[in-house]
Coordinates of C-alpha atoms (C1' of nucleotides) in Angstrom, one line a residue:
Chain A
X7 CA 50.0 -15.0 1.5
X8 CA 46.7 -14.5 -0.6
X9 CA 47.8 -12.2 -3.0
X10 CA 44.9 -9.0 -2.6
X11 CA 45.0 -6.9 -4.7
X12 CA 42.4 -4.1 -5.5
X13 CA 39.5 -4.6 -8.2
X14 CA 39.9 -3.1 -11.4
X15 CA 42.9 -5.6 -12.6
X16 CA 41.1 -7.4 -15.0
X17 CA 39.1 -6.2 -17.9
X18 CA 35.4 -7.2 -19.2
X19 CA 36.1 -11.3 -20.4
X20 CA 39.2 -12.0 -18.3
X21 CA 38.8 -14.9 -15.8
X22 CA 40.3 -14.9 -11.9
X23 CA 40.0 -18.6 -11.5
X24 CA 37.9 -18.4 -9.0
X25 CA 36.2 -21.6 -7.5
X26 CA 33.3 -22.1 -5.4
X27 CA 35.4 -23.6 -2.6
X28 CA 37.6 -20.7 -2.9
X29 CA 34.2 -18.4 -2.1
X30 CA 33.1 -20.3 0.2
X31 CA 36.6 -20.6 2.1
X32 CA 37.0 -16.5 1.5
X33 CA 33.3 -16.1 3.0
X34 CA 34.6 -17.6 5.9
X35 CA 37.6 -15.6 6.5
X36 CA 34.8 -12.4 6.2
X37 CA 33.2 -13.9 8.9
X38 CA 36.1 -14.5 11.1
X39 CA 37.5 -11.4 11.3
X40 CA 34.5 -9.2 11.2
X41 CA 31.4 -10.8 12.7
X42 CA 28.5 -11.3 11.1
X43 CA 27.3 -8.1 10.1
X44 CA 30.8 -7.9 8.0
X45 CA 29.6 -10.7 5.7
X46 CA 28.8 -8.9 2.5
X47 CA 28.8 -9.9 -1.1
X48 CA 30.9 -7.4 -1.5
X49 CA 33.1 -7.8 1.1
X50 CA 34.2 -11.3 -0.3
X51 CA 34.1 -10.3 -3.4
X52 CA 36.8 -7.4 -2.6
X53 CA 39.1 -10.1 -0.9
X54 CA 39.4 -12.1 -3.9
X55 CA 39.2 -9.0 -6.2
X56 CA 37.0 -9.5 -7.7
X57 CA 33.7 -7.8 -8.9
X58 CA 30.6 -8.4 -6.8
X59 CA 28.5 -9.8 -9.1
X60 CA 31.4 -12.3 -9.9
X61 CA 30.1 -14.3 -6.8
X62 CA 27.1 -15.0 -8.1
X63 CA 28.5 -17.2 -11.1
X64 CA 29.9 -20.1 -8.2
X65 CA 26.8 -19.0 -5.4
X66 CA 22.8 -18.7 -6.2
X67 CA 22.3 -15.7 -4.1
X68 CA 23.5 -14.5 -0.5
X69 CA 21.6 -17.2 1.3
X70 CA 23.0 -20.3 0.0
X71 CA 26.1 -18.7 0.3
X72 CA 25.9 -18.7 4.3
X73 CA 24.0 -22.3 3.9
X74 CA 27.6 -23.3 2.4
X75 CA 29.4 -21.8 5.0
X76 CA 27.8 -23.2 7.9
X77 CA 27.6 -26.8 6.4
X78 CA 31.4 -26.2 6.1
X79 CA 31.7 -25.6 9.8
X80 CA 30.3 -29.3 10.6
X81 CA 33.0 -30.5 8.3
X82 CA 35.6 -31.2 10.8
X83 CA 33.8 -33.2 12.7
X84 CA 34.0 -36.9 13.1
X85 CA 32.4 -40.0 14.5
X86 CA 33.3 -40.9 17.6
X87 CA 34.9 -44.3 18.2
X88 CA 33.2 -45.6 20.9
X89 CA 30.8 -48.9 21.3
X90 CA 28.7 -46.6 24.2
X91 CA 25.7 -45.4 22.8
X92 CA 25.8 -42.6 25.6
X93 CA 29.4 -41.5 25.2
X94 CA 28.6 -41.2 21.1
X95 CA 25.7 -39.0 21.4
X96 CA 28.0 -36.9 24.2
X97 CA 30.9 -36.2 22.6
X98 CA 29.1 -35.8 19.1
X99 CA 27.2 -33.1 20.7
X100 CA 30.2 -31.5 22.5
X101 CA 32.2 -32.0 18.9
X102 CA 29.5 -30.1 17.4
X103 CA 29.3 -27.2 20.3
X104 CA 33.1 -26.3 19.5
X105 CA 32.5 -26.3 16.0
X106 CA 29.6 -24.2 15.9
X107 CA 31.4 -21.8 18.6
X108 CA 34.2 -20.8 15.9
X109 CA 31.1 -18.5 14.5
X110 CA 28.8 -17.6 17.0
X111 CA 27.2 -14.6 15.5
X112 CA 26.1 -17.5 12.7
X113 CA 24.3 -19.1 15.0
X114 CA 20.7 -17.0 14.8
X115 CA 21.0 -17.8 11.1
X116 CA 21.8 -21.5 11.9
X117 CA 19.3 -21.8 14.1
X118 CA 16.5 -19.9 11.4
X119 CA 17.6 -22.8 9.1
X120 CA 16.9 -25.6 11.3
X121 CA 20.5 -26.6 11.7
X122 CA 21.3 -26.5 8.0
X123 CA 20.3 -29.0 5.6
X124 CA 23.7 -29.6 3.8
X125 CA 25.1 -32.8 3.5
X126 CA 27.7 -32.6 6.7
X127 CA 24.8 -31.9 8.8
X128 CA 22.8 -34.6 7.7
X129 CA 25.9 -36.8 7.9
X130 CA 25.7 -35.7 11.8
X131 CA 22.2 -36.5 11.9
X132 CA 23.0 -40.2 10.7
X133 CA 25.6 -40.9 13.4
X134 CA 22.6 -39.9 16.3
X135 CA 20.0 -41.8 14.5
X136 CA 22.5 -45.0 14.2
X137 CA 23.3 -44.7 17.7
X138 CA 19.9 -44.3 18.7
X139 CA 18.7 -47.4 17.4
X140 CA 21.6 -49.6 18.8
X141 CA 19.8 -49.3 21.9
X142 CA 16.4 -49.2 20.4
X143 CA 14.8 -45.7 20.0
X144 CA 13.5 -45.3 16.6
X145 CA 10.8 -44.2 14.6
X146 CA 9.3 -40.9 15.8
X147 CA 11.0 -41.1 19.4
X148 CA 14.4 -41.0 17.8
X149 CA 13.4 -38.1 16.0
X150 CA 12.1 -36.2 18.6
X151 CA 15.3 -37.3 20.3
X152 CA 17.6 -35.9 17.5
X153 CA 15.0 -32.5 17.3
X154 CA 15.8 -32.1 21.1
X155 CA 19.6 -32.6 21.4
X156 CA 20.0 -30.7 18.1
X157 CA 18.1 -27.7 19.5
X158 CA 19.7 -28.0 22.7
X159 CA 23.5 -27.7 21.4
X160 CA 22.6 -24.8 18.2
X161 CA 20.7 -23.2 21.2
X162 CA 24.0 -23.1 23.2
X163 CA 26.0 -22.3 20.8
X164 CA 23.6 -19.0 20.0
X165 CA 23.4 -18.0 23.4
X166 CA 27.3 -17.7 23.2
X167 CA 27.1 -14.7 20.9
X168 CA 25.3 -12.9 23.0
X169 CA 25.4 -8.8 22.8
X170 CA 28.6 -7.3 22.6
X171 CA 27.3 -5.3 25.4
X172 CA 28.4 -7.1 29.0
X173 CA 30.1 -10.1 30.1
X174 CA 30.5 -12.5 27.3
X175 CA 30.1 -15.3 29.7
X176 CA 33.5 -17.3 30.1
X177 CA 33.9 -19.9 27.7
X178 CA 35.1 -23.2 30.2
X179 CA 31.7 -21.9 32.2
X180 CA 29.5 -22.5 29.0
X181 CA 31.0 -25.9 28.4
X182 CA 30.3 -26.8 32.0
X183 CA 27.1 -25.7 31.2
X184 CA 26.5 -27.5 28.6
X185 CA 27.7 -30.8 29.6
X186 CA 25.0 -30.2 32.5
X187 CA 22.0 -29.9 30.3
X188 CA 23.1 -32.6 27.9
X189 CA 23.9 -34.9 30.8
X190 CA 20.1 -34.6 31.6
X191 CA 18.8 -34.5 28.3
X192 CA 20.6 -38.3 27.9
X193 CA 19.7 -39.5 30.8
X194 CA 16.1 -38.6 29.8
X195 CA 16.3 -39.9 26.5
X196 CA 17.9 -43.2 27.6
X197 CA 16.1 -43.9 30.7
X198 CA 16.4 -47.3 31.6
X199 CA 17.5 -48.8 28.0
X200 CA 21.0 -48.8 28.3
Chain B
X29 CA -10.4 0.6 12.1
X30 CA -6.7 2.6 11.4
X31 CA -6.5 5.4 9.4
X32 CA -4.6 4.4 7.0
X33 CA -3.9 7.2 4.6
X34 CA -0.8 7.6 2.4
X35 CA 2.5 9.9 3.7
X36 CA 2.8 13.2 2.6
X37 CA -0.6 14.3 4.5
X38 CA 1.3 16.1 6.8
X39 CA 3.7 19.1 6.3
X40 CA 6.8 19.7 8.2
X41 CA 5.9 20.7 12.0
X42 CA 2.4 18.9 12.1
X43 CA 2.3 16.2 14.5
X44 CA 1.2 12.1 14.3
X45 CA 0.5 12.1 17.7
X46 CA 2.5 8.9 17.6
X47 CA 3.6 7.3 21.2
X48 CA 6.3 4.7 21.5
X49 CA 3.4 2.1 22.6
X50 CA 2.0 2.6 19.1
X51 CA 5.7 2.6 17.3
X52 CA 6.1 -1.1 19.1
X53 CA 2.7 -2.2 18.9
X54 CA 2.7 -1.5 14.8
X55 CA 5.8 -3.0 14.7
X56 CA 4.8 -6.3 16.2
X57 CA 1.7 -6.2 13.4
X58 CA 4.1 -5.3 10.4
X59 CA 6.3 -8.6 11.7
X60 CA 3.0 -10.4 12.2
X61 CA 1.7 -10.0 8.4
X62 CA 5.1 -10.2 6.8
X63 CA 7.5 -11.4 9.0
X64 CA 10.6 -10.8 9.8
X65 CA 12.2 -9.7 6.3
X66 CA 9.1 -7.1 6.7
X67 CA 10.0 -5.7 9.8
X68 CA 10.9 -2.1 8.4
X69 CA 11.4 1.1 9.4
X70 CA 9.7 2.2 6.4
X71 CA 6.9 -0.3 6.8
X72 CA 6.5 0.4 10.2
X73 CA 6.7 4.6 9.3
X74 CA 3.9 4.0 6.1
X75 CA 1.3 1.6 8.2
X76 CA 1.6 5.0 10.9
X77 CA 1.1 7.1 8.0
X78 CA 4.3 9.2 9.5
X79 CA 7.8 9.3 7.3
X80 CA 10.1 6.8 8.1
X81 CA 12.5 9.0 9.8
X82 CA 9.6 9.9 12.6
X83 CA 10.2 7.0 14.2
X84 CA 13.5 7.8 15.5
X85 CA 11.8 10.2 17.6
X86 CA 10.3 7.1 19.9
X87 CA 12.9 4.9 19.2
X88 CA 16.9 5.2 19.2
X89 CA 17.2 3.1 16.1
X90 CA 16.1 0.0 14.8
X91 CA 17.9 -2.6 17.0
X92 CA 15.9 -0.8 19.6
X93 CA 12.7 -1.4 18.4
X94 CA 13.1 -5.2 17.9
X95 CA 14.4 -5.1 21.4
X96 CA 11.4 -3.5 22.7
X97 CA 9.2 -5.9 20.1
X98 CA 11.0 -8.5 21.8
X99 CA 9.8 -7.8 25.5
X100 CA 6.5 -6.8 24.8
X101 CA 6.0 -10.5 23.5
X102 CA 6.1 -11.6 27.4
X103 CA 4.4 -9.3 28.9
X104 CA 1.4 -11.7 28.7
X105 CA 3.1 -14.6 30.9
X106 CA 1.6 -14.6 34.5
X107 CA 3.2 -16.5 37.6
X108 CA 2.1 -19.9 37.5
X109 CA -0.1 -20.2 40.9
X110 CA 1.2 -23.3 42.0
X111 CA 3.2 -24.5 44.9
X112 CA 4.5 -27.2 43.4
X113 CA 8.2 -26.0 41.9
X114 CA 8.2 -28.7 39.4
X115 CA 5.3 -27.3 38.1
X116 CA 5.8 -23.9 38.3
X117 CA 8.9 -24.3 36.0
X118 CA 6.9 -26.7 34.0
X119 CA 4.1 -24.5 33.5
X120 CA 6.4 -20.9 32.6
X121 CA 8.4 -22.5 30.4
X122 CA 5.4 -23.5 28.2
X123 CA 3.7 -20.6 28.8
X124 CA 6.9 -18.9 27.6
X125 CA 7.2 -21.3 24.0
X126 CA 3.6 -20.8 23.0
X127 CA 4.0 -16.8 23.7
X128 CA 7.7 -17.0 21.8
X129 CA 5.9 -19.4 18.6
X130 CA 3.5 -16.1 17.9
X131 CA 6.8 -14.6 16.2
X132 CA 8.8 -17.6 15.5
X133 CA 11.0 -15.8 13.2
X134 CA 12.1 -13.5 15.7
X135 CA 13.8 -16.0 17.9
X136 CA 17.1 -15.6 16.2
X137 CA 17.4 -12.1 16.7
X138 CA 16.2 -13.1 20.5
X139 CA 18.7 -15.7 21.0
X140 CA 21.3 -13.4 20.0
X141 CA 20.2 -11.3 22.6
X142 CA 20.7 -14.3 24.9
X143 CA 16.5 -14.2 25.6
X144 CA 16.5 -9.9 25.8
X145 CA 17.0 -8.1 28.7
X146 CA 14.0 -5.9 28.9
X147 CA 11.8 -5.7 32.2
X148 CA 9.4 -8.8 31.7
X149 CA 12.4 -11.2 30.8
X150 CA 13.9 -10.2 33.8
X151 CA 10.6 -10.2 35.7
X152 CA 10.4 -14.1 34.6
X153 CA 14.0 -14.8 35.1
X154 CA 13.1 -13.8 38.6
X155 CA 10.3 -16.4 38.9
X156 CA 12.6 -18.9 37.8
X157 CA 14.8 -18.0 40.5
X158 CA 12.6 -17.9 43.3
X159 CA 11.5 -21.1 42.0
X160 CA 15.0 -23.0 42.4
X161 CA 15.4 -21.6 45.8
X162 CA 12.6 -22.7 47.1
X163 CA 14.1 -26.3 46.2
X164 CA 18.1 -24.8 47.6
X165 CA 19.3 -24.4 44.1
X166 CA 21.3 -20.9 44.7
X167 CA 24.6 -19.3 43.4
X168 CA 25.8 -20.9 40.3
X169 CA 24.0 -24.1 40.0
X170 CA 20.7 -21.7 39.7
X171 CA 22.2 -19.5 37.0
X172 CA 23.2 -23.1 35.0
X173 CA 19.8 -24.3 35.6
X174 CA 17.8 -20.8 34.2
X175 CA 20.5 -20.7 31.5
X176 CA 19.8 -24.4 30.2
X177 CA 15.9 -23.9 30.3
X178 CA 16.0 -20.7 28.3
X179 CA 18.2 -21.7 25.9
X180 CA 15.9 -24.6 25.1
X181 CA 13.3 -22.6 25.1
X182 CA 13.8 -20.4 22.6
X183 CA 15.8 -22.6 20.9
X184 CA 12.7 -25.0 20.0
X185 CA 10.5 -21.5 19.2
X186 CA 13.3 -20.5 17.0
X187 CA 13.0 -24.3 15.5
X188 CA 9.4 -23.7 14.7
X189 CA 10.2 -20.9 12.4
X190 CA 12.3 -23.0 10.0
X191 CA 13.1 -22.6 6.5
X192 CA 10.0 -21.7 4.1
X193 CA 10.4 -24.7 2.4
X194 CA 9.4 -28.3 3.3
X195 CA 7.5 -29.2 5.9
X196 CA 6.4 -27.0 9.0
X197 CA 6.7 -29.5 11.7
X198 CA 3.0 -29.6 13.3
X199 CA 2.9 -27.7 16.3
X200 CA 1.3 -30.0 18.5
X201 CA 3.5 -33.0 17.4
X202 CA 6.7 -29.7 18.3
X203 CA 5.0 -29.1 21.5
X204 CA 4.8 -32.5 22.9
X205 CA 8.3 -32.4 21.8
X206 CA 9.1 -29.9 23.7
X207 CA 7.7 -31.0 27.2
X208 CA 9.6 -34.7 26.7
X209 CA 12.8 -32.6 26.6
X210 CA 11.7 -30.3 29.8
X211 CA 10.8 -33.2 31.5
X212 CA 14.1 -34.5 31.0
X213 CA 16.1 -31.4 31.8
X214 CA 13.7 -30.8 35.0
X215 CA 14.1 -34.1 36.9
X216 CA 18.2 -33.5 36.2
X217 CA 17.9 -30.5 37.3
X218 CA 15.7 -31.1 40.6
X219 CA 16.9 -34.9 40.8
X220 CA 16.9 -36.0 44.8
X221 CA 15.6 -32.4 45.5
X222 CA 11.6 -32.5 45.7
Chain C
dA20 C1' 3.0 36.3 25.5
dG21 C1' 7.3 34.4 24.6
dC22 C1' 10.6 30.6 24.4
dT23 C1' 12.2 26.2 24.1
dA24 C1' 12.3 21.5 23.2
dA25 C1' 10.1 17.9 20.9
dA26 C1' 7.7 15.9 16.9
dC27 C1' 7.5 15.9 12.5
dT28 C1' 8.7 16.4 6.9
dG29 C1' 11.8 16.6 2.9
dG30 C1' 15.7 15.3 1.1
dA31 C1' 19.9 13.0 0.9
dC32 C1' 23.9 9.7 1.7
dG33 C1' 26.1 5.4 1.8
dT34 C1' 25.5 0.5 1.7
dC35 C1' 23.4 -3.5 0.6
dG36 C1' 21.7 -7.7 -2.7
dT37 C1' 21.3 -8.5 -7.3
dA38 C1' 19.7 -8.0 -12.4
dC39 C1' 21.2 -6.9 -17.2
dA40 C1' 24.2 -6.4 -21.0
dG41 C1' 28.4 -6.9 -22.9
dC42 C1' 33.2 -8.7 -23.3
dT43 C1' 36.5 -12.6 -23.8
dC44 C1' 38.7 -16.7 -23.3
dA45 C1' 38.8 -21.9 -22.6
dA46 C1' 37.0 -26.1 -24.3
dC47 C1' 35.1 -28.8 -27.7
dG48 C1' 33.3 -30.8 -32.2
dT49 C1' 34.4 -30.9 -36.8
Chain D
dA17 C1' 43.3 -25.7 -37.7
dC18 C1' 39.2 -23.3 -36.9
dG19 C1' 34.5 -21.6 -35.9
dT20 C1' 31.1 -22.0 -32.1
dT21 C1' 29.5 -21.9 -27.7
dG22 C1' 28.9 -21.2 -23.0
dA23 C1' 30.9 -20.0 -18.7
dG24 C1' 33.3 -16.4 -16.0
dC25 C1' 34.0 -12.2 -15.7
dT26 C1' 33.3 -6.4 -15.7
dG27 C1' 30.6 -2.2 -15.8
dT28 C1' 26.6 -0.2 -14.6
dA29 C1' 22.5 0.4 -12.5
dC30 C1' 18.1 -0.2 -9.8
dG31 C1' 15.5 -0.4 -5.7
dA32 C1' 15.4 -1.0 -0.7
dC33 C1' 17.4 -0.3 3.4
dG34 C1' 19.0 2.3 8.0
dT35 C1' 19.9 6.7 9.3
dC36 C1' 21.6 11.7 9.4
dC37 C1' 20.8 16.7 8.6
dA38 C1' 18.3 20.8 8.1
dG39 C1' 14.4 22.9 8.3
dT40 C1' 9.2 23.8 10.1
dT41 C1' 5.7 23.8 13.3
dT42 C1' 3.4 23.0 17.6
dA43 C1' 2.7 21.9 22.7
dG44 C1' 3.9 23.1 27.1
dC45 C1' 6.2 25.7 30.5
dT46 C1' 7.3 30.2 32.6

DNA sequence: AGCTAAACTGGACGTCGTACAGCTCAACGT
DNA sequence: ACGTTGAGCTGTACGACGTCCAGTTTAGCT
């Protein structure tokens, strides 16, 4: 029941209370009902009517912006609790997939940005590094291990966006797709260790 | 040697003698120097010494032209000449990363086109096919396996372009990155067949 | 020779991100 | 209790973008 009403309410001085959180949240909601190309300054700042400008006293510019949203989407998820090394990297990978596929059209930004350098995502990277070394891959294997996997799954989750032209690909057909590829890509990467 | 003069040397009815070739191929130069953000109608229009509104003539509009920017970046793979399908897949794959990395910050707008679907994608699409069968991968399982390899693919070129900041990743420490993961995702995908 | 369709120019519209200046209210030190 | 200050807003505006519309000319066909 987000009370919207239209810009103009509040004079020169007056405050909405606005918080970054709330931006970031709003931003969000932008995104989810009209795609990427609907995520405008403006557009968010009309939901919580308020000026445009406004945005930029809780967000730097447009880019950090979309950083915080797509850190945000990672936040959900959590660390398996499992002792196999295999099953953690698989379902982290799989957690991550369903998370990124709330916003597909974010992906190609996503994917510009490396995977996003917030702290969520870095949190993410920690769990597959810890895992990794439990059965001893470390140093510049596990990070080639981590590049792969990581590319891999943003890659995925990308391709699900697709054109709006033609068939959108069903969505239990990518997952079986995926889990294919990752099943290789781990029995690659742990070949004979575990 | 381009002419390069400013606009406004022509008056209204007076030709460019501009062909779409030329429209794609400036394009390509315009992302080259500036990169994506670049990519302009306008900049494309000035280095063609045409108004920007010219171009529409050779092109519908501007998703178009990336499209078409897009394709022209493979027409330069060739059919790997080997018999071996290991190989071949080996060898295309590579050839398609180090054509993809000479616009890496294209490959978000490409995987959002789920790899384009101009004439020399499908041309090495088909290759990749041909390839599997040789092997009995058909039907579904040869869609799974094409779709996992491309999506890596362009996910590791879109991985090369990265943020501006920090560092670049070396690109021969990404590309033997890159051929650990193929290997992997080639013996699942041809494991007990060759 | 005449006609038509295509290739341009000039100008404009609507939208975008964002800078600048001013207003005003909450929080704080005294 | 009262200035002071700085943060959170509004209003306005700028420059760049994609693209449309209306003209003008020319190439090519009949």
């Amino acid at each position: 029941m987000n009370a919207r009403r239209h810009p103009g309410q509040r004079y020169p001085g007056q405050r909405a209370g606005l918080t970054k959180e709330q931006v970031i949240a709003t931003a969000n909601d932008v995104l989810a009902d009209g795609g990427f190309g609907a995520l405008t300054m403006r557009a968010v700042a009309e939901r919580l009517a308020v000026a445009p400008n406004a945005l930029y006293s809780h967000v730097a510019n447009k880019t950090e912006l979309v950083d915080e949203v797509l850190d945000a989407t990672l936040r959900t998820i959590r660390e398996p609790a499992t002792d196999d090394v295999e099953a953690v990297l698989r379902e982290i990978m799989a957690e991550t997939l369903t998370a990124l596929l709330r916003h597909p059209d974010l992906m190609p930004a996503f994917l510009a940005r490396q995977g996003s350098r917030g702290p969520h995502a870095r949190r993410l990277g920690d769990i597959m590094a810890a895992a990794l070394e439990r059965v001893g891959i470390t140093g510049s294997d596990a990070v080639e291990a981590r590049r792969v996997l990581i590319v891999y799954t943003i890659g995925f989750a990308a391709f699900a966006a697709g054109p709006p032209e033609g068939n959108p690909v069903p969505l239990d057909e990518l997952q079986h797709n995926f889990a294919s590829g990752l099943q290789w890509l781990l029995a690659g990467i742990l070949a004979g260790r575990c």
